mmCIF file of C-alpha atoms and ligand atoms in Angstrom:
data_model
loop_
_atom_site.group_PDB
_atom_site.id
_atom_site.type_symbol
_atom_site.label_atom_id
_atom_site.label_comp_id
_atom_site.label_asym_id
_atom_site.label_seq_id
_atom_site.Cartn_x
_atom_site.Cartn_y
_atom_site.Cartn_z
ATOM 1 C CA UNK A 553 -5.100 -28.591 -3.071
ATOM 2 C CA UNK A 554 -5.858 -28.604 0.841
ATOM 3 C CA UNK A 555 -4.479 -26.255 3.249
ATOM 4 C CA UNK A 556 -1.005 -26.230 3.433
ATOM 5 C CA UNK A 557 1.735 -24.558 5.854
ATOM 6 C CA UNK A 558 2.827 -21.924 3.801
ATOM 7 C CA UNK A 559 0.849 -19.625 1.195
ATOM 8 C CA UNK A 560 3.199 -17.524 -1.341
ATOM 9 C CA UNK A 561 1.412 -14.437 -2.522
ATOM 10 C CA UNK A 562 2.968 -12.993 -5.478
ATOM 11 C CA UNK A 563 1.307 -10.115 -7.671
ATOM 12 C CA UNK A 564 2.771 -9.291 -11.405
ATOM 13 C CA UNK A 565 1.959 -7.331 -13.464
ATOM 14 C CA UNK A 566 4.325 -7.402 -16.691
ATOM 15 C CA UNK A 567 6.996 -9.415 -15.756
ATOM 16 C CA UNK A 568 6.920 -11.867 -18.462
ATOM 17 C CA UNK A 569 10.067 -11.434 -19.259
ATOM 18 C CA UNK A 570 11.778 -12.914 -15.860
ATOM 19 C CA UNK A 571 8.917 -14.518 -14.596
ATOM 20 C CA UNK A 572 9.510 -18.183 -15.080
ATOM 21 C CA UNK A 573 13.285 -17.755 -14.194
ATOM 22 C CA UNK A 574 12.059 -15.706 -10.743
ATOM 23 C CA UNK A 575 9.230 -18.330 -9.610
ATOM 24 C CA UNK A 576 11.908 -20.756 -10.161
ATOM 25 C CA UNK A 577 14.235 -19.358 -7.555
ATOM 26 C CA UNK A 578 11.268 -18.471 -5.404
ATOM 27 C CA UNK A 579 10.038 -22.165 -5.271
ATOM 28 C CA UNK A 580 12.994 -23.417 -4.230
ATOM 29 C CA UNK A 581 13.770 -20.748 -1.765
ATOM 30 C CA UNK A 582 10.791 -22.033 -0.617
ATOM 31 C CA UNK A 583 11.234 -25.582 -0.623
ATOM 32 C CA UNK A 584 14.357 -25.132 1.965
ATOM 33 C CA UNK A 585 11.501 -23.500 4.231
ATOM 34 C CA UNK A 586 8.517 -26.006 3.971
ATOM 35 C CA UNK A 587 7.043 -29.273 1.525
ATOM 36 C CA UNK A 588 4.015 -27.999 1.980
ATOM 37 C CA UNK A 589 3.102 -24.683 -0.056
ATOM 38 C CA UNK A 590 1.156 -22.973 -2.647
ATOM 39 C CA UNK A 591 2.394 -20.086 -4.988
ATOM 40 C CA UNK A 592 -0.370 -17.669 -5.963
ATOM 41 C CA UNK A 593 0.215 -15.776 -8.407
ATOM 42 C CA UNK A 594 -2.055 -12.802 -8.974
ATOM 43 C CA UNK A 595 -1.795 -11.266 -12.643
ATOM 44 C CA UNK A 596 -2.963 -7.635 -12.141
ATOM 45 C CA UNK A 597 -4.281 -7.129 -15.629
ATOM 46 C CA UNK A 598 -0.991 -7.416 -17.711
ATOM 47 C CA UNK A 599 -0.493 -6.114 -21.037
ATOM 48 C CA UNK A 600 2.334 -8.584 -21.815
ATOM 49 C CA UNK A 601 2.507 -12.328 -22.526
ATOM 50 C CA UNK A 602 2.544 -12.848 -18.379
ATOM 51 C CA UNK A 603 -0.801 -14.234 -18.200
ATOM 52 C CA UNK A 604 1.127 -17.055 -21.239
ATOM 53 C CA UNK A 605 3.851 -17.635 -18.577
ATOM 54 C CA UNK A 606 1.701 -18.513 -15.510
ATOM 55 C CA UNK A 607 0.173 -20.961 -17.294
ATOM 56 C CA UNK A 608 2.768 -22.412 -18.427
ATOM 57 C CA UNK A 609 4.727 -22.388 -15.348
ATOM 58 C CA UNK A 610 1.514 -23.732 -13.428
ATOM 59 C CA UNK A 611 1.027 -26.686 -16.037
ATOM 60 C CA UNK A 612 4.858 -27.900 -14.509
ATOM 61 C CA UNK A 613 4.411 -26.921 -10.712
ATOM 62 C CA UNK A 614 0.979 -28.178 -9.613
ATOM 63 C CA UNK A 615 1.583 -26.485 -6.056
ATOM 64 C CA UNK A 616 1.032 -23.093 -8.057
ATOM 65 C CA UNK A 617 -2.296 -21.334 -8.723
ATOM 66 C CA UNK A 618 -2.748 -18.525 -11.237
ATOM 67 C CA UNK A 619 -5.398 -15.651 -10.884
ATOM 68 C CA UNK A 620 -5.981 -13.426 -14.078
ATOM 69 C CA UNK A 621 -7.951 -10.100 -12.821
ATOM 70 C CA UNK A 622 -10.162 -8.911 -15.457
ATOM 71 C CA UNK A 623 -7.915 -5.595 -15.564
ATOM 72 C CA UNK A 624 -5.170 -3.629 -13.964
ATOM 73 C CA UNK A 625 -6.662 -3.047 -11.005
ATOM 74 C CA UNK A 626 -3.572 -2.169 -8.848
ATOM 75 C CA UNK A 627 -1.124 -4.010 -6.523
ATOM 76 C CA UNK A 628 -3.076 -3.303 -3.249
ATOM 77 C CA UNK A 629 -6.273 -5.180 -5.096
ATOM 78 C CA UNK A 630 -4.046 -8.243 -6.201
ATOM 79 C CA UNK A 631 -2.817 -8.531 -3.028
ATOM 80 C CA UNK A 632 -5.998 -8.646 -1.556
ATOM 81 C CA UNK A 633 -7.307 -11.583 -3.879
ATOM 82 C CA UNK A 634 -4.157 -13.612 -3.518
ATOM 83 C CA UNK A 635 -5.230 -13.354 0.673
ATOM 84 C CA UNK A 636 -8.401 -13.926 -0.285
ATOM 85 C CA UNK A 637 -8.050 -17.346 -2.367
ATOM 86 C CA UNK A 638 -4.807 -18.478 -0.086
ATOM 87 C CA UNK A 639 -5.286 -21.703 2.243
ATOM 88 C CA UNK A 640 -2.041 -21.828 4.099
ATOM 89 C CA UNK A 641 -1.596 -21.736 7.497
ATOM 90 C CA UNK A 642 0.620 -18.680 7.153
ATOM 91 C CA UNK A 643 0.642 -16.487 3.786
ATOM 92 C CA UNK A 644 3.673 -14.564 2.536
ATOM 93 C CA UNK A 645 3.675 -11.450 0.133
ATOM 94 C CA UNK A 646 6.101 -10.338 -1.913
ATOM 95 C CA UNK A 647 7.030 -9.055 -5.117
ATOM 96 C CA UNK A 648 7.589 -10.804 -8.458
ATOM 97 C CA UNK A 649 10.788 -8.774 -9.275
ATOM 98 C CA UNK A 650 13.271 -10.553 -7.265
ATOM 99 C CA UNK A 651 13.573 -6.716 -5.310
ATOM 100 C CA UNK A 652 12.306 -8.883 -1.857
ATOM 101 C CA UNK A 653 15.680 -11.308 -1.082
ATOM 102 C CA UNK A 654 14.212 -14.808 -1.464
ATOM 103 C CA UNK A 655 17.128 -16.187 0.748
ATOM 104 C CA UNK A 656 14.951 -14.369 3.793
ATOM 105 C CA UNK A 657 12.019 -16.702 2.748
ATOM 106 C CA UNK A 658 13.420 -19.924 5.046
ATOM 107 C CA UNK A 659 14.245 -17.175 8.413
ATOM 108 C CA UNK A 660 10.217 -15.454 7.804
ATOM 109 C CA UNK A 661 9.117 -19.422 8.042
ATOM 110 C CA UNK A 662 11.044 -19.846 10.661
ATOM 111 C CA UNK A 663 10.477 -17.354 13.097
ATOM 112 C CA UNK A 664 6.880 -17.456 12.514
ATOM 113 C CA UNK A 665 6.887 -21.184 13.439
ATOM 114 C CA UNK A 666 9.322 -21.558 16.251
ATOM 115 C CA UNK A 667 8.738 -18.060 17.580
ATOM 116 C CA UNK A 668 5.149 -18.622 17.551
ATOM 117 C CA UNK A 669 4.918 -14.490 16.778
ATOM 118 C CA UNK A 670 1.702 -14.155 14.477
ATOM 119 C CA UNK A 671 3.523 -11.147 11.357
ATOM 120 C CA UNK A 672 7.484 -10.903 10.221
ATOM 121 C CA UNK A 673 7.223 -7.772 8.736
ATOM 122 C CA UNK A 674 10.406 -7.466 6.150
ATOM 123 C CA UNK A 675 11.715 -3.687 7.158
ATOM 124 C CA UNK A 676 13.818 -1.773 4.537
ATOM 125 C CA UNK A 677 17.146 -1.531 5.751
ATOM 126 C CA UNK A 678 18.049 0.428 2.965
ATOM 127 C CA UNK A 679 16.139 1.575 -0.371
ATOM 128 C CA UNK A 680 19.214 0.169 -2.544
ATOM 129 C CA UNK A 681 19.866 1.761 -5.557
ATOM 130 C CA UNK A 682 16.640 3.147 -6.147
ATOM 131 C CA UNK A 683 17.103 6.540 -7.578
ATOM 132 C CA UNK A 684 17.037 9.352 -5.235
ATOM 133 C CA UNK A 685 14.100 11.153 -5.971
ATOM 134 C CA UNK A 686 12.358 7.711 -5.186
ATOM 135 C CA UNK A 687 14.021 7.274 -2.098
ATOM 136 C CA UNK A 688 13.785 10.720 -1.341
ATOM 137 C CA UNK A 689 9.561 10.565 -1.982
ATOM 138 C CA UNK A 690 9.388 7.522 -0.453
ATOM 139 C CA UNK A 691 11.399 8.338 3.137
ATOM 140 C CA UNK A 692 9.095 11.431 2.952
ATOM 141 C CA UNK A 693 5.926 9.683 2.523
ATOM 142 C CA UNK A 694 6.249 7.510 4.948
ATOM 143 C CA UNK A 695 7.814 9.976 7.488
ATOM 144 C CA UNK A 696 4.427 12.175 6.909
ATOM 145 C CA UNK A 697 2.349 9.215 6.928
ATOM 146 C CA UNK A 698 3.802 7.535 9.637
ATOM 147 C CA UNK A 699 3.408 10.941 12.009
ATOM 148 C CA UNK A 700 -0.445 12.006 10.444
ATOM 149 C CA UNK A 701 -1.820 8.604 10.671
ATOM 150 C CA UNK A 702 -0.074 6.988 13.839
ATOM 151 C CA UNK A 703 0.872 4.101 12.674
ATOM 152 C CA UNK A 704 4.692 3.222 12.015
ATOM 153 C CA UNK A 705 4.908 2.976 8.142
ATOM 154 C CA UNK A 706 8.424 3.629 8.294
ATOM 155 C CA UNK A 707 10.698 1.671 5.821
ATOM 156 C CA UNK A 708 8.156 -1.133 6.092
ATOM 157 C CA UNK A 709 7.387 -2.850 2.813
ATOM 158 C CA UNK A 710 4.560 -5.330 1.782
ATOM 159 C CA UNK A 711 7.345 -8.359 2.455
ATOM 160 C CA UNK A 712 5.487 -9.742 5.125
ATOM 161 C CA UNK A 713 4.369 -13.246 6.919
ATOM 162 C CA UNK A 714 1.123 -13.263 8.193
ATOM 163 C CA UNK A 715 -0.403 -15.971 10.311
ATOM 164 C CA UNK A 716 -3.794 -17.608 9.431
ATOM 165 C CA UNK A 717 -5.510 -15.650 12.151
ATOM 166 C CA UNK A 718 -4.238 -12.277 10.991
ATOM 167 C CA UNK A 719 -5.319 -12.906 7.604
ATOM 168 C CA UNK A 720 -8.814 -13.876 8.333
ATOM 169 C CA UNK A 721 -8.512 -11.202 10.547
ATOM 170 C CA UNK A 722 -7.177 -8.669 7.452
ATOM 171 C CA UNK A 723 -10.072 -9.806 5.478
ATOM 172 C CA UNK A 724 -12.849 -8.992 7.981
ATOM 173 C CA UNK A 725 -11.532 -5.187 7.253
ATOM 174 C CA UNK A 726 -14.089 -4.133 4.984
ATOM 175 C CA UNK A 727 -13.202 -0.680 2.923
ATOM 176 C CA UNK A 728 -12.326 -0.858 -0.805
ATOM 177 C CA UNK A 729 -9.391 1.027 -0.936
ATOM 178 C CA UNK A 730 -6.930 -0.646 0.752
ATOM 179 C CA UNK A 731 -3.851 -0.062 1.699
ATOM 180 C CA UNK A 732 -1.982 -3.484 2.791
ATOM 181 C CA UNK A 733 1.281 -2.291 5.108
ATOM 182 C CA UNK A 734 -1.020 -0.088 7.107
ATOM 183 C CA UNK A 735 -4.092 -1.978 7.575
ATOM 184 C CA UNK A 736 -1.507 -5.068 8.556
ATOM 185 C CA UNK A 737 -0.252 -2.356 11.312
ATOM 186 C CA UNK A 738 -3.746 -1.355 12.509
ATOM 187 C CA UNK A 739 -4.257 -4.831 13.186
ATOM 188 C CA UNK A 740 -1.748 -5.226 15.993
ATOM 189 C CA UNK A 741 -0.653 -9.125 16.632
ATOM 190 C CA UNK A 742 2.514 -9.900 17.954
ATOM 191 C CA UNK A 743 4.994 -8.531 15.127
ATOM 192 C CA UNK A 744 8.321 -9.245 14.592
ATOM 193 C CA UNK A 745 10.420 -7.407 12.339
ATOM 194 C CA UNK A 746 13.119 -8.464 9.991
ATOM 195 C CA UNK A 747 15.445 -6.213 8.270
ATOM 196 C CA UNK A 748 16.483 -6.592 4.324
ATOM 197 C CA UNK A 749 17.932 -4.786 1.909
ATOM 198 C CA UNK A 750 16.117 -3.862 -1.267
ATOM 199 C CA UNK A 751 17.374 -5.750 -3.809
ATOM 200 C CA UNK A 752 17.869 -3.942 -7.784
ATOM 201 C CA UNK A 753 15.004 -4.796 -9.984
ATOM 202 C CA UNK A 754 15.621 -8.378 -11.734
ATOM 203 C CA UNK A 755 14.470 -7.016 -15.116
ATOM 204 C CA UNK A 756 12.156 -4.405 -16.942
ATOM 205 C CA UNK A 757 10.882 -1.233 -14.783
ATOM 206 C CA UNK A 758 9.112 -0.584 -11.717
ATOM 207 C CA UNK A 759 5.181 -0.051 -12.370
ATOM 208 C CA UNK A 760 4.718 2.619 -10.356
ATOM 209 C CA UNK A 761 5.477 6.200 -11.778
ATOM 210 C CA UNK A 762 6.069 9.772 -9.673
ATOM 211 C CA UNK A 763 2.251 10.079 -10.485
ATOM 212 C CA UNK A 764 0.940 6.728 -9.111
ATOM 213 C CA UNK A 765 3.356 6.946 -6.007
ATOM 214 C CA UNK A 766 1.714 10.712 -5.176
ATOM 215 C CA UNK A 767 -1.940 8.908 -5.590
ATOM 216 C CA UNK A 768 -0.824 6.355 -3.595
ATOM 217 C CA UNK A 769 0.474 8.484 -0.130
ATOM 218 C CA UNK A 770 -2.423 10.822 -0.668
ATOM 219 C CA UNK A 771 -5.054 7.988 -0.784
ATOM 220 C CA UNK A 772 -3.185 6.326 2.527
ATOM 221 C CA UNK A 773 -3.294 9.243 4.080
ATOM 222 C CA UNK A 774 -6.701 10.072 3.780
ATOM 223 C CA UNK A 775 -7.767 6.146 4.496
ATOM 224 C CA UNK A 776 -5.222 6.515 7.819
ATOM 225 C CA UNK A 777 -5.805 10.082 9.124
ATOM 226 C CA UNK A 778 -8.436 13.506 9.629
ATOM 227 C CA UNK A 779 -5.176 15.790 9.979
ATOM 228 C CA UNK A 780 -6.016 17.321 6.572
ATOM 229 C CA UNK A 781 -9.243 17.782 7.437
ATOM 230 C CA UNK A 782 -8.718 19.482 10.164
ATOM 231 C CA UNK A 783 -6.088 21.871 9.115
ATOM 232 C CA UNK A 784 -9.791 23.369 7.748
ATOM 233 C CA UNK A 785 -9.874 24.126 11.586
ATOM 234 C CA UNK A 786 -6.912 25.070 12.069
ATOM 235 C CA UNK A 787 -7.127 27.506 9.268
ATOM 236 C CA UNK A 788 -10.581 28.904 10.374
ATOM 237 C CA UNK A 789 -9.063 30.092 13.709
ATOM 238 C CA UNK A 790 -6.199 31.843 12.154
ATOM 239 C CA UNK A 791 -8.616 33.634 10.123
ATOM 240 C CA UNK A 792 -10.499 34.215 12.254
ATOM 241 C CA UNK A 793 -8.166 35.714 15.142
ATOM 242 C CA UNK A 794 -6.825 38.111 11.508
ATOM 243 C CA UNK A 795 -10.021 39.124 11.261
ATOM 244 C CA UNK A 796 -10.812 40.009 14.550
ATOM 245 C CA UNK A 797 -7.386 42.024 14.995
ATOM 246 C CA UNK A 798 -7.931 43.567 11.327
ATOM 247 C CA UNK A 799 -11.274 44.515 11.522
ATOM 248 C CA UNK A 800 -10.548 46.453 15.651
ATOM 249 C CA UNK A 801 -8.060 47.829 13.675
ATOM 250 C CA UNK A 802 -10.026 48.972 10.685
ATOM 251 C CA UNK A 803 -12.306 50.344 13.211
ATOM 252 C CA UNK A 804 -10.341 51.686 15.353
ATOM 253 C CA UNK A 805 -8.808 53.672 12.225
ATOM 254 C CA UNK A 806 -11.966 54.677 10.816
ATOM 255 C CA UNK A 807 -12.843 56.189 13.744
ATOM 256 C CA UNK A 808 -9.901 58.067 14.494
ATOM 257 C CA UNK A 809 -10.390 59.599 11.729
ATOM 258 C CA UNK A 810 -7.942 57.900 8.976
ATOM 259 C CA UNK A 811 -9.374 54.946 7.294
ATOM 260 C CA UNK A 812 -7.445 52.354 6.035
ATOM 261 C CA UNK A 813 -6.200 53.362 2.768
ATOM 262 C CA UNK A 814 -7.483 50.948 -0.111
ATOM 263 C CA UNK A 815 -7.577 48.813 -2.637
ATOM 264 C CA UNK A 816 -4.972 46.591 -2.446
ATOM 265 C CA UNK A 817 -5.849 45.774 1.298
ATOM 266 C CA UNK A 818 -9.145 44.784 -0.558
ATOM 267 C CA UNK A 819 -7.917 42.661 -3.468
ATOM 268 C CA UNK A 820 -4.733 40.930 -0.864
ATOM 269 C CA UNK A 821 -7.238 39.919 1.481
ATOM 270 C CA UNK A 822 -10.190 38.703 -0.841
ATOM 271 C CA UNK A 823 -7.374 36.569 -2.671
ATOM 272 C CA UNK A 824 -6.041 35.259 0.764
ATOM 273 C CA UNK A 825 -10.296 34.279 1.927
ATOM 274 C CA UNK A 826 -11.019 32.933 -1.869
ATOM 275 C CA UNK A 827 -7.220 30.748 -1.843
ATOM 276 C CA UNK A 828 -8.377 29.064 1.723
ATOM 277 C CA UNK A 829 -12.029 28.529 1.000
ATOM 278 C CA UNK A 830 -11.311 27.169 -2.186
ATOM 279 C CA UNK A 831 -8.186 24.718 -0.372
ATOM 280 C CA UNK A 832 -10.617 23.889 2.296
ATOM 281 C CA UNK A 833 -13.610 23.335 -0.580
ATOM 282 C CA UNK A 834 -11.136 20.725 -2.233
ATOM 283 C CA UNK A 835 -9.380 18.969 1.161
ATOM 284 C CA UNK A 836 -13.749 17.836 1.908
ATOM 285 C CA UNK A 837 -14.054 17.294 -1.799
ATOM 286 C CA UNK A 838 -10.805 14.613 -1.955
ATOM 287 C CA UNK A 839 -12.558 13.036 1.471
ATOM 288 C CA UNK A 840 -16.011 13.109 -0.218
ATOM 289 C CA UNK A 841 -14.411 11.150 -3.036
ATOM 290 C CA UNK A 842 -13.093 8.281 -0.610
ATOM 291 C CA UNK A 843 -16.664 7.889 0.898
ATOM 292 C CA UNK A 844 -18.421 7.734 -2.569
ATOM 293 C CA UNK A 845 -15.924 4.975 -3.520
ATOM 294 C CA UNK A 846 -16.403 3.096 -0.358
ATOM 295 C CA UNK A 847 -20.116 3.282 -0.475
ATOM 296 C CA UNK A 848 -20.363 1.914 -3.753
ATOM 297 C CA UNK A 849 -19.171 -1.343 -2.075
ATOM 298 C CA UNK A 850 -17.611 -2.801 -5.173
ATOM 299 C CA UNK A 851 -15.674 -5.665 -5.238
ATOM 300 C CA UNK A 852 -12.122 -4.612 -5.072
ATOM 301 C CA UNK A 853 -11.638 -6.846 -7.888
ATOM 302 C CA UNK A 854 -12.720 -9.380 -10.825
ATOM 303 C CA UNK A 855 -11.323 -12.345 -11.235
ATOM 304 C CA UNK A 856 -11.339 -13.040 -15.017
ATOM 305 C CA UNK A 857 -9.341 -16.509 -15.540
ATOM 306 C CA UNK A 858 -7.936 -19.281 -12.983
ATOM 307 C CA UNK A 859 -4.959 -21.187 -13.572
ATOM 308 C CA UNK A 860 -5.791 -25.134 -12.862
ATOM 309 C CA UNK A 861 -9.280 -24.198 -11.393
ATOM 310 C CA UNK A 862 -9.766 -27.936 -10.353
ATOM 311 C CA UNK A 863 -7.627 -27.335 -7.380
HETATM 312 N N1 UDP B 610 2.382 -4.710 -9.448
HETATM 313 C C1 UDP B 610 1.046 -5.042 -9.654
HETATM 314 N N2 UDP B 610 0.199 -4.087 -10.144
HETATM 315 C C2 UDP B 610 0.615 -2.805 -10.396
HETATM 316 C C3 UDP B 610 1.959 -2.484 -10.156
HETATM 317 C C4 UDP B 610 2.821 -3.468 -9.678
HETATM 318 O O1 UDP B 610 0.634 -6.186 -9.419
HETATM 319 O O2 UDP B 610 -0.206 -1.994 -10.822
HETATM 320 C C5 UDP B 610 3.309 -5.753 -8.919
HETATM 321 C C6 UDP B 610 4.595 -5.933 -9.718
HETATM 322 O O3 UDP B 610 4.440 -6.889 -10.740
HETATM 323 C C7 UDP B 610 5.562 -6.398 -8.642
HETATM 324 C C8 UDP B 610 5.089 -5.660 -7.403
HETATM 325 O O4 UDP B 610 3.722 -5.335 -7.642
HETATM 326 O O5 UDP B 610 5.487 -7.779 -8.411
HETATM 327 C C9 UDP B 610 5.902 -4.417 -7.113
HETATM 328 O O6 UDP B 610 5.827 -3.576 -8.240
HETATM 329 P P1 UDP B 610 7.043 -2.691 -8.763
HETATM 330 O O7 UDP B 610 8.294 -3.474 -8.792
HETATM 331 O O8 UDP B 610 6.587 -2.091 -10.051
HETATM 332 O O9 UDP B 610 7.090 -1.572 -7.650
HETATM 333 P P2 UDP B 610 8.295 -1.046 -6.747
HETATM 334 O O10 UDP B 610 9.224 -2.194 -6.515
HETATM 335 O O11 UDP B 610 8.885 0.044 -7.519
HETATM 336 O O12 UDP B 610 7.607 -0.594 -5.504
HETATM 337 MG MG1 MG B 611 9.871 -3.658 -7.659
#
């Protein structure tokens, strides 16, 4: 297939169960938007039949194209390939689980076309009926993330339209971690945003544990900001104005006659020196981590099977 207007970027992992049913309603959500489109789906290493059900959903709809990764290798990485392999002149990303509204499909096309504005970034009106301790974690992660790194992650989602320029643009950013809302935001480009609200999950469960979410704010902000490093600064001063207060003091003490009486001054204060080296020791280690990864420079994916390859 040749370029086309519109590029539909979809990863899934485990969806089986609803996929066919949700590309169905996607397609022709799409369909009131443009005749010319692709659907990419990206499989991101599935343990279910879903790899089954893109085939078979591609071997009716020859506008779609199915990636298999070789493994799970995360949403951020089957996003990336789906930008990587897309040919429209615009791509839009969004989730398989029916949680982005497809009726907003048509007003993204839209405004990107007649508005000539280069990303529609979908904004989260509301986190629906998430539970709370998600909503809570996620309003907080982006509210820390948003203020550490300086760019506005607030309620922003990865329900986006990007123009051809911004994703060649996107995929001239080189690092291997990625981290798709922000790096969209670093780019810039006349935005425009468009609020939804997050619809309930179509079927099965959301992918992404307590665990996975915690990995995921602490890897964007170390990819976004230095703040934790330099809290190592901020922490050395502190010390060392304690110190030099403490130690006059000590001094002044000894020499007056009383010293300062013992042991537990001793053991309070070689706790408080071990506790911050040790927190400082582990803030370089977590950004020593990030460079090893990135200077590996491996691909951020595999691509194991293609659906209809020909094309
Ligand atoms: N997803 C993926 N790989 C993962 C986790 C999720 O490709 O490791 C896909 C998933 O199939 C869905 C989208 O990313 O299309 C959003 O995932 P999910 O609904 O689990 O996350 P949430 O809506 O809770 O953010
Ligand atoms: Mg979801």
């Amino acid at each position: 297939m040749d370029a086309c207007e519109l590029s539909v970027i979809i990863p899934a992992r485990n969806e089986a169960a609803h996929l066919s049913s949700s590309i169905q309603r996607i397609v022709a959500a799409v369909e009131r938007a443009t005749p010319s489109y692709e659907i990419i789906l990206v499989d991101d290493g599935s343990s279910d039949s879903t790899w089954a059900e893109i085939l078979r959903i591609a071997s009716a709809c020859p506008r779609l194209r199915g990636f298999r990764l070789a493994r799970r290798y995360g949403k951020e990485a089957a996003l990336s390939a789906g930008l990587e392999v897309c040919r429209g002149r615009a791509a839009l990303t969004m989730d398989a689980d029916l949680q982005h509204p497809v009726e907003l499909i048509e007003q993204f096309y839209r405004v990107w076309k007649e508005r000539r504005v280069q990303v529609v970034h979908g904004v989260k009106q509301d986190l629906g009926r998430d539970p709370i301790h998600r909503r809570l974690l996620s309003r907080g992660f982006n509210y820390v993330a948003s203020r550490l790194s300086g760019v506005d992650l607030r309620s922003s989602a990865d329900f986006k339209l990007l123009d051809r320029q911004v994703v060649d643009a996107w995929l001239t950013l080189p690092e291997r971690r990625t981290f798709y809302r922000g790096m969209v935001a670093w780019l810039g480009f006349q935005a425009v945003e468009i609020p939804f609200t997050v619809e309930p999950r179509i079927q099965g469960r959301s992918q992404f544990g307590l665990g996975s979410l915690i990995r995921f704010g602490w890897y964007a902000l170390t990819s976004y900001s230095y703040f934790p490093l330099r809290l190592i600064h901020i922490l050395a001063a502190v010390f060392l104005a304690f110190s030099f207060i403490l130690g006059s003091w000590a001094l002044f003490l000894k020499f007056s006659g009383a010293a300062v009486s013992g042991f537990t001054t001793v053991i309070i204060l070689q706790l408080m020196i071990g506790g911050a080296l040790l927190l400082s020791l582990a803030l370089i280690a977590e950004y020593l981590a990030a460079i090893y990864e990135e200077v590996k420079r491996r691909p951020r994916y595999v691509i194991a099977e293609i659906a209809r390859p020909d094309q």
